[in-house]
């Protein structure tokens, strides 16, 4: 049975020593986030994740969710009670504005708390996680009336949220969607259609479920410019906030899937369900993107979270399992064999995962801080710069941290040898659970296209140039410091590769767009490596002054060097692949596959 | 529901056009393998795999095996009937010498047939596959009496085989094993102990199960030098070959695992079971290695096989699923959207998998031919050279084709988007099934250590120098040919990296063995890339003369170029990692993990 210990200290180190959280004190809500409060909240979240949520992870996998004949869905044993405690603790709304019942704390804190929850039990964490995404969309685009009616209960968690995009014949290409909306005399709409893959679409955790649904208003244009976003409650809500009759929406079936069995993945049937428009007609994708961006960051966090819990268990196993002797000589002569942590190839796996996790956690926190600035700063320029960063980092975090997160769960499972393949050890569940973050909220290939096709060329490349400029200036600034050289020298090389790749796209993708598509995935991963490398350099900078007397900080320096020496060189291979262009990829006829 | 079509034509192309099968006609058994016979056997094997074995793959996964109260194990519905047909077809013994009832055909043909069977249903194919491994060990090390008693029935398949190595506290480090053997007056032994992870340890497919078991004879030295190999039948066999009483071995439980549910993974309890020594006392590991080498090649084939079937289904899906429009302009204006095969990132996945599969199939066939020469040639030098090749290629095929095979099933699943995560599509089963080949028969990290710690330095590096010499001579020989340049130029660079890495080990691993351990995994993958690159160059050479008039051959040239441009450059990153050495990997204290 796997265990979990929330990395609270690492999060605090990143917040305080690396990103100087106190410097953001002028932003609304940050004043309430004093160091003491932040630490108390994170320790409590860690405890809740470890003690209440984590013990339900395996039972969630083995029991799964059950749809009853009446269309209701039962979550696994224990989920209801844990969710009740989640609501009582006020965890869902810690970053929601106080006017809707939240605590108004930085969204960065929600990101960290969500990492803990997802490590403990990603299927469970998805129920509140989707609610947070729905809250974000309503905050950004819903009318004050809709906000007043729905947000307080969602912030509490007594109602949960969902997002309804996918239909059987369309996922990525939402322009094809068929769910239709017919306007009624009272300003509401009747929504009819079938949505699939709806996470948390039906369950027994909350009094009500608030569906955000993409549909096409009768007579709207075809394609993506005719899509609108609607709010469709499972149970109708009166003007007084009281629950009324069932709305015309129900769960038709549950999907049997590879993992995340504790979360109900529903086929949702809308049969003339009553809904209300969110934002403007035909601008639904726009509104949904707010939720999707939130969700993409959240999914990236899932990748990190599963990688972290997998690492922790692999590390424990590696220290306990006795097998063979160190090639450099016996290390534990009093034991019948050395623990496998002495073997370089086991350490290769552990160090790789660790380097990605600690760097990835920094990247999530850094991006979340940018998100806080983008939403809360009073300074236009600061907001724009932060928003630019977020635009670049969101697809990178989603695509790269989920790809690496999955690969890391596989590597951690490998440390167990044959035992890793056995269900009761729990490692194979991490692998199965970690597979879906690579797919949902836009498959990772789509993240790569978003980055290359949209983000790097937006506003004349402003965001990209700012990012490369920031990294370049950092490298230059720190290069004089001998102790920083092992970090910033490789970072400079990798950032140079990223720059070359960006230039290559500019020169070669205009005339032949396939060249951009063909290199997008490598570019995304190269970007991820550079971003992680930048994080590691900043971690090293913060760790250096303390490394002599603090083993944790010394280990940061070692892990950072491992990242620089062993992982960052991969940017050269990415560059070579990008520069190979699309020719051999696109040469075969479609029917030759 | 996934489909499968055996790549018979590709196998024939490799045998005939690339490796000139007819040139081996002087080897025993090869004369019977005329082109007509080979084609007939492979077509029939393909048909059997497609029509009888493949339809049972999903039911094997969903039903799994069931252990009854009496310790017997039922295989999934349909397995028994399919296995009966397998026996009737004589498939298990096609390469076993005629004196034991086999057909004496080249082992290369068994490799190809096994690829088909594993693509169709790897859980099913493991039952005969393990029997073939056990047959190989008995052929090499058992006394004529034991051979006469057991081999004919095993060759038929009416009895199956197993290998029993792992115990709860030891897998890789067999020196720790505790199962004991006590010699009896009649020359037999009483075997007592518990073995775990025994594939096909108990089932209802065969009349008898012949266990090959590692145990320590009372009084034998500790460690690996005190281990002997025994044959332990489930049901005692009389001198007349008739089945007698149950032996003292039984299945204590079945493991619940991530995949290969159709194969029974057993805890086997030996309770004073009667066994007979195979080979010499205390030389059991030696004898077992014959079986393990056979099995390692077989496991590598599993990786290839799962990658192939996953590719086939992803390719079909990519041609059917309509989503979005090609970035280079609409390709199918009569459809509501283009099939996703037009998108570069989908092709990136498909081309990558295809390049590994076609190159990997060549590598398996080439290695299998070396195996045939090593076992059958009358010429000492030829035998030695072939054996050297096999020694190098076995860990590479096992480690690299299973790592890439797994990664490829994941990539193929990704092509399906969210649908790939749904069980009924069958793609997630391929991923789960493909995970175990990376672990069993020696986890891939162990394969890497075998390659670096044992194989490349054996006999003063003779095998490695021969391999590098062969590739180098080929590159030199073909470089004058303009049409071969796109293949041999990158191959020469990659082979140079392999040479540099080998040199680096020679210079840096003597004084500090951790440097070898730290770079072993990268070295194995680098070796795999060079070997695949060599295969692709030879495929290109065979395809070039026909490419003008044969689309299949033209596609070979395209796929080969894709491999050279996009996959082979990875050797540089491997080299950089190897040359980074062990320092940052080994610097942290064990308890810091």
GROMACS .gro file of C-alpha atoms in nm, chain B residues 53-348:
model
  296
  646UNK     CA    1  -0.581  -1.613  -3.136
  647UNK     CA    2  -0.652  -1.241  -3.178
  648UNK     CA    3  -1.028  -1.263  -3.112
  649UNK     CA    4  -0.950  -1.395  -2.762
  650UNK     CA    5  -0.729  -1.105  -2.662
  651UNK     CA    6  -0.988  -0.882  -2.507
  652UNK     CA    7  -1.181  -1.159  -2.334
  653UNK     CA    8  -0.852  -1.275  -2.188
  654UNK     CA    9  -0.807  -0.930  -2.040
  655UNK     CA   10  -1.157  -0.889  -1.902
  656UNK     CA   11  -1.205  -1.245  -1.773
  657UNK     CA   12  -0.853  -1.321  -1.661
  658UNK     CA   13  -0.758  -1.652  -1.504
  659UNK     CA   14  -0.936  -1.803  -1.208
  660UNK     CA   15  -0.791  -2.018  -0.935
  661UNK     CA   16  -1.038  -2.266  -0.791
  662UNK     CA   17  -1.050  -2.397  -0.438
  663UNK     CA   18  -0.860  -2.712  -0.537
  664UNK     CA   19  -0.571  -2.502  -0.667
  665UNK     CA   20  -0.650  -2.562  -1.032
  666UNK     CA   21  -0.656  -2.262  -1.264
  667UNK     CA   22  -0.903  -2.195  -1.543
  668UNK     CA   23  -0.785  -1.990  -1.839
  669UNK     CA   24  -1.024  -1.745  -2.008
  670UNK     CA   25  -1.304  -1.865  -2.233
  671UNK     CA   26  -1.175  -1.988  -2.565
  672UNK     CA   27  -0.811  -2.028  -2.468
  673UNK     CA   28  -0.843  -2.405  -2.437
  674UNK     CA   29  -0.985  -2.451  -2.781
  675UNK     CA   30  -0.733  -2.217  -2.941
  676UNK     CA   31  -0.450  -2.393  -2.764
  677UNK     CA   32  -0.577  -2.728  -2.891
  678UNK     CA   33  -0.560  -2.590  -3.244
  679UNK     CA   34  -0.211  -2.462  -3.173
  680UNK     CA   35  -0.102  -2.812  -3.073
  681UNK     CA   36  -0.275  -2.970  -3.371
  682UNK     CA   37  -0.097  -2.728  -3.601
  683UNK     CA   38   0.239  -2.833  -3.457
  684UNK     CA   39   0.330  -2.468  -3.402
  685UNK     CA   40   0.526  -2.507  -3.082
  686UNK     CA   41   0.792  -2.738  -3.222
  687UNK     CA   42   0.856  -2.595  -3.565
  688UNK     CA   43   1.222  -2.537  -3.478
  689UNK     CA   44   1.272  -2.833  -3.244
  690UNK     CA   45   1.490  -3.115  -3.382
  691UNK     CA   46   1.300  -3.387  -3.563
  692UNK     CA   47   1.421  -3.654  -3.319
  693UNK     CA   48   1.195  -3.502  -3.055
  694UNK     CA   49   0.903  -3.462  -3.289
  695UNK     CA   50   0.972  -3.113  -3.412
  696UNK     CA   51   1.008  -2.991  -3.767
  697UNK     CA   52   1.367  -2.876  -3.732
  698UNK     CA   53   1.301  -2.554  -3.921
  699UNK     CA   54   1.517  -2.246  -3.852
  700UNK     CA   55   1.458  -2.076  -3.517
  701UNK     CA   56   1.425  -1.759  -3.721
  702UNK     CA   57   1.088  -1.885  -3.836
  703UNK     CA   58   0.980  -1.941  -3.477
  704UNK     CA   59   1.075  -1.580  -3.401
  705UNK     CA   60   0.856  -1.453  -3.680
  706UNK     CA   61   0.564  -1.679  -3.587
  707UNK     CA   62   0.597  -1.569  -3.225
  708UNK     CA   63   0.575  -1.205  -3.327
  709UNK     CA   64   0.242  -1.278  -3.493
  710UNK     CA   65   0.110  -1.474  -3.196
  711UNK     CA   66   0.217  -1.205  -2.948
  712UNK     CA   67   0.058  -0.929  -3.153
  713UNK     CA   68  -0.262  -1.128  -3.157
  714UNK     CA   69  -0.266  -1.212  -2.788
  715UNK     CA   70   0.045  -1.193  -2.579
  716UNK     CA   71  -0.109  -1.360  -2.275
  717UNK     CA   72  -0.201  -1.661  -2.485
  718UNK     CA   73   0.132  -1.672  -2.666
  719UNK     CA   74   0.319  -1.692  -2.337
  720UNK     CA   75   0.197  -2.048  -2.269
  721UNK     CA   76   0.371  -2.197  -2.574
  722UNK     CA   77   0.649  -1.936  -2.554
  723UNK     CA   78   0.760  -2.051  -2.210
  724UNK     CA   79   0.744  -2.410  -2.329
  725UNK     CA   80   0.985  -2.324  -2.609
  726UNK     CA   81   1.225  -2.172  -2.357
  727UNK     CA   82   1.209  -2.479  -2.138
  728UNK     CA   83   1.269  -2.701  -2.442
  729UNK     CA   84   1.581  -2.499  -2.525
  730UNK     CA   85   1.720  -2.546  -2.174
  731UNK     CA   86   1.649  -2.920  -2.180
  732UNK     CA   87   1.806  -2.956  -2.525
  733UNK     CA   88   2.121  -2.784  -2.404
  734UNK     CA   89   2.166  -2.932  -2.059
  735UNK     CA   90   1.940  -3.225  -1.974
  736UNK     CA   91   2.050  -3.587  -1.985
  737UNK     CA   92   1.938  -3.797  -2.282
  738UNK     CA   93   1.698  -3.980  -2.049
  739UNK     CA   94   1.528  -3.661  -1.935
  740UNK     CA   95   1.520  -3.535  -2.292
  741UNK     CA   96   1.359  -3.853  -2.417
  742UNK     CA   97   1.104  -3.847  -2.138
  743UNK     CA   98   0.994  -3.485  -2.160
  744UNK     CA   99   1.083  -3.330  -2.492
  745UNK     CA  100   0.842  -3.506  -2.727
  746UNK     CA  101   0.532  -3.410  -2.527
  747UNK     CA  102   0.657  -3.056  -2.477
  748UNK     CA  103   0.736  -3.024  -2.846
  749UNK     CA  104   0.382  -3.133  -2.924
  750UNK     CA  105   0.250  -2.894  -2.664
  751UNK     CA  106   0.048  -3.152  -2.473
  752UNK     CA  107   0.277  -3.060  -2.185
  753UNK     CA  108   0.385  -2.700  -2.125
  754UNK     CA  109   0.692  -2.557  -1.952
  755UNK     CA  110   0.767  -2.290  -1.694
  756UNK     CA  111   1.072  -2.127  -1.543
  757UNK     CA  112   1.091  -2.082  -1.164
  758UNK     CA  113   1.352  -1.834  -1.051
  759UNK     CA  114   1.200  -1.556  -0.844
  760UNK     CA  115   1.126  -1.583  -0.473
  761UNK     CA  116   0.955  -1.321  -0.259
  762UNK     CA  117   1.284  -1.174  -0.136
  763UNK     CA  118   1.489  -1.221  -0.452
  764UNK     CA  119   1.455  -1.172  -0.823
  765UNK     CA  120   1.758  -1.009  -0.978
  766UNK     CA  121   1.988  -1.132  -0.703
  767UNK     CA  122   1.939  -1.506  -0.735
  768UNK     CA  123   2.230  -1.565  -0.501
  769UNK     CA  124   1.983  -1.505  -0.218
  770UNK     CA  125   1.748  -1.785  -0.314
  771UNK     CA  126   1.630  -2.024  -0.048
  772UNK     CA  127   1.436  -2.301  -0.220
  773UNK     CA  128   1.615  -2.616  -0.119
  774UNK     CA  129   1.674  -2.954  -0.276
  775UNK     CA  130   1.749  -3.269  -0.079
  776UNK     CA  131   1.901  -3.562  -0.262
  777UNK     CA  132   1.717  -3.892  -0.238
  778UNK     CA  133   1.853  -4.243  -0.257
  779UNK     CA  134   1.715  -4.295  -0.608
  780UNK     CA  135   1.903  -3.995  -0.745
  781UNK     CA  136   1.600  -3.766  -0.744
  782UNK     CA  137   1.564  -3.459  -0.519
  783UNK     CA  138   1.294  -3.331  -0.287
  784UNK     CA  139   1.234  -2.963  -0.364
  785UNK     CA  140   1.085  -2.730  -0.104
  786UNK     CA  141   1.025  -2.357  -0.126
  787UNK     CA  142   0.808  -2.081  -0.265
  788UNK     CA  143   0.846  -1.929  -0.609
  789UNK     CA  144   0.658  -1.620  -0.721
  790UNK     CA  145   0.569  -1.456  -1.052
  791UNK     CA  146   0.557  -1.794  -1.228
  792UNK     CA  147   0.395  -1.732  -1.565
  793UNK     CA  148   0.176  -2.019  -1.681
  794UNK     CA  149   0.256  -2.193  -1.354
  795UNK     CA  150  -0.087  -2.357  -1.343
  796UNK     CA  151  -0.360  -2.372  -1.608
  797UNK     CA  152  -0.603  -2.600  -1.787
  798UNK     CA  153  -0.448  -2.601  -2.134
  799UNK     CA  154  -0.220  -2.902  -2.107
  800UNK     CA  155  -0.211  -3.250  -1.955
  801UNK     CA  156   0.101  -3.176  -1.760
  802UNK     CA  157   0.321  -2.880  -1.669
  803UNK     CA  158   0.697  -2.920  -1.657
  804UNK     CA  159   0.858  -2.678  -1.415
  805UNK     CA  160   1.224  -2.587  -1.439
  806UNK     CA  161   1.318  -2.480  -1.089
  807UNK     CA  162   1.625  -2.318  -0.940
  808UNK     CA  163   1.706  -2.447  -0.592
  809UNK     CA  164   1.998  -2.493  -0.357
  810UNK     CA  165   2.109  -2.847  -0.281
  811UNK     CA  166   2.152  -2.911   0.089
  812UNK     CA  167   2.506  -2.818   0.179
  813UNK     CA  168   2.574  -2.623  -0.140
  814UNK     CA  169   2.771  -2.298  -0.116
  815UNK     CA  170   2.589  -1.974  -0.053
  816UNK     CA  171   2.545  -1.728  -0.337
  817UNK     CA  172   2.505  -1.795  -0.705
  818UNK     CA  173   2.760  -2.074  -0.708
  819UNK     CA  174   2.536  -2.301  -0.506
  820UNK     CA  175   2.233  -2.300  -0.729
  821UNK     CA  176   2.117  -2.598  -0.930
  822UNK     CA  177   1.844  -2.646  -1.187
  823UNK     CA  178   1.576  -2.913  -1.154
  824UNK     CA  179   1.296  -3.047  -1.363
  825UNK     CA  180   0.979  -3.088  -1.158
  826UNK     CA  181   0.669  -3.218  -1.335
  827UNK     CA  182   0.327  -3.121  -1.203
  828UNK     CA  183   0.218  -3.482  -1.255
  829UNK     CA  184   0.470  -3.761  -1.220
  830UNK     CA  185   0.570  -3.933  -1.541
  831UNK     CA  186   0.633  -4.309  -1.542
  832UNK     CA  187   0.917  -4.471  -1.731
  833UNK     CA  188   0.664  -4.567  -1.994
  834UNK     CA  189   0.568  -4.202  -2.030
  835UNK     CA  190   0.230  -4.252  -1.862
  836UNK     CA  191   0.104  -3.990  -1.621
  837UNK     CA  192   0.098  -4.093  -1.257
  838UNK     CA  193   0.030  -3.920  -0.926
  839UNK     CA  194   0.032  -3.547  -0.854
  840UNK     CA  195   0.375  -3.418  -0.753
  841UNK     CA  196   0.413  -3.197  -0.444
  842UNK     CA  197   0.383  -2.870  -0.629
  843UNK     CA  198   0.078  -2.649  -0.644
  844UNK     CA  199  -0.040  -2.301  -0.723
  845UNK     CA  200  -0.093  -2.112  -0.397
  846UNK     CA  201  -0.250  -1.804  -0.551
  847UNK     CA  202  -0.269  -1.591  -0.863
  848UNK     CA  203  -0.129  -1.242  -0.874
  849UNK     CA  204  -0.359  -0.953  -0.960
  850UNK     CA  205  -0.162  -0.749  -1.201
  851UNK     CA  206  -0.165  -0.452  -1.436
  852UNK     CA  207  -0.203  -0.657  -1.753
  853UNK     CA  208  -0.150  -0.991  -1.928
  854UNK     CA  209  -0.458  -1.105  -1.739
  855UNK     CA  210  -0.502  -1.400  -1.971
  856UNK     CA  211  -0.182  -1.552  -1.846
  857UNK     CA  212  -0.180  -1.711  -1.500
  858UNK     CA  213   0.094  -1.556  -1.287
  859UNK     CA  214   0.128  -1.798  -1.000
  860UNK     CA  215   0.275  -1.829  -0.657
  861UNK     CA  216   0.406  -2.186  -0.671
  862UNK     CA  217   0.451  -2.386  -0.357
  863UNK     CA  218   0.702  -2.670  -0.367
  864UNK     CA  219   0.641  -2.897  -0.076
  865UNK     CA  220   0.890  -3.181  -0.103
  866UNK     CA  221   0.819  -3.207  -0.472
  867UNK     CA  222   1.020  -3.465  -0.663
  868UNK     CA  223   1.264  -3.324  -0.912
  869UNK     CA  224   1.565  -3.430  -1.116
  870UNK     CA  225   1.885  -3.242  -1.170
  871UNK     CA  226   1.942  -3.077  -1.507
  872UNK     CA  227   2.309  -3.049  -1.592
  873UNK     CA  228   2.563  -3.032  -1.312
  874UNK     CA  229   2.516  -2.959  -0.945
  875UNK     CA  230   2.565  -2.591  -0.857
  876UNK     CA  231   2.574  -2.498  -1.223
  877UNK     CA  232   2.205  -2.424  -1.243
  878UNK     CA  233   2.232  -2.061  -1.336
  879UNK     CA  234   2.435  -2.162  -1.636
  880UNK     CA  235   2.165  -2.396  -1.755
  881UNK     CA  236   1.891  -2.149  -1.677
  882UNK     CA  237   2.067  -1.884  -1.883
  883UNK     CA  238   2.000  -2.087  -2.196
  884UNK     CA  239   1.632  -2.060  -2.123
  885UNK     CA  240   1.665  -1.697  -2.022
  886UNK     CA  241   1.849  -1.601  -2.338
  887UNK     CA  242   1.581  -1.766  -2.543
  888UNK     CA  243   1.322  -1.593  -2.328
  889UNK     CA  244   1.492  -1.254  -2.355
  890UNK     CA  245   1.473  -1.267  -2.731
  891UNK     CA  246   1.111  -1.377  -2.695
  892UNK     CA  247   1.033  -1.088  -2.463
  893UNK     CA  248   1.194  -0.843  -2.704
  894UNK     CA  249   0.963  -0.988  -2.968
  895UNK     CA  250   0.667  -0.920  -2.738
  896UNK     CA  251   0.766  -0.554  -2.729
  897UNK     CA  252   0.781  -0.543  -3.107
  898UNK     CA  253   0.457  -0.738  -3.139
  899UNK     CA  254   0.254  -0.510  -2.913
  900UNK     CA  255   0.398  -0.207  -3.086
  901UNK     CA  256   0.295  -0.353  -3.422
  902UNK     CA  257  -0.066  -0.427  -3.329
  903UNK     CA  258  -0.098  -0.090  -3.155
  904UNK     CA  259   0.036   0.080  -3.468
  905UNK     CA  260  -0.207  -0.099  -3.696
  906UNK     CA  261  -0.505   0.012  -3.492
  907UNK     CA  262  -0.382   0.368  -3.449
  908UNK     CA  263  -0.328   0.390  -3.824
  909UNK     CA  264  -0.683   0.273  -3.895
  910UNK     CA  265  -0.821   0.520  -3.642
  911UNK     CA  266  -0.613   0.804  -3.785
  912UNK     CA  267  -0.755   0.740  -4.130
  913UNK     CA  268  -1.115   0.723  -4.004
  914UNK     CA  269  -1.139   0.986  -3.735
  915UNK     CA  270  -1.237   1.324  -3.883
  916UNK     CA  271  -1.114   1.620  -3.683
  917UNK     CA  272  -0.983   1.957  -3.791
  918UNK     CA  273  -0.832   2.052  -4.125
  919UNK     CA  274  -0.475   2.007  -4.247
  920UNK     CA  275  -0.267   2.316  -4.166
  921UNK     CA  276  -0.138   2.307  -4.522
  922UNK     CA  277  -0.494   2.339  -4.655
  923UNK     CA  278  -0.811   2.127  -4.669
  924UNK     CA  279  -0.734   1.776  -4.792
  925UNK     CA  280  -1.077   1.614  -4.798
  926UNK     CA  281  -1.320   1.890  -4.895
  927UNK     CA  282  -1.609   1.645  -4.931
  928UNK     CA  283  -1.588   1.550  -4.565
  929UNK     CA  284  -1.690   1.764  -4.265
  930UNK     CA  285  -1.328   1.751  -4.149
  931UNK     CA  286  -1.002   1.588  -4.258
  932UNK     CA  287  -0.899   1.252  -4.115
  933UNK     CA  288  -0.640   1.314  -3.846
  934UNK     CA  289  -0.372   1.130  -4.044
  935UNK     CA  290  -0.317   1.461  -4.228
  936UNK     CA  291  -0.190   1.632  -3.912
  937UNK     CA  292   0.190   1.633  -3.875
  938UNK     CA  293   0.180   1.552  -3.505
  939UNK     CA  294  -0.032   1.243  -3.566
  940UNK     CA  295   0.208   1.136  -3.838
  941UNK     CA  296   0.499   1.198  -3.605
   0.00000   0.00000   0.00000
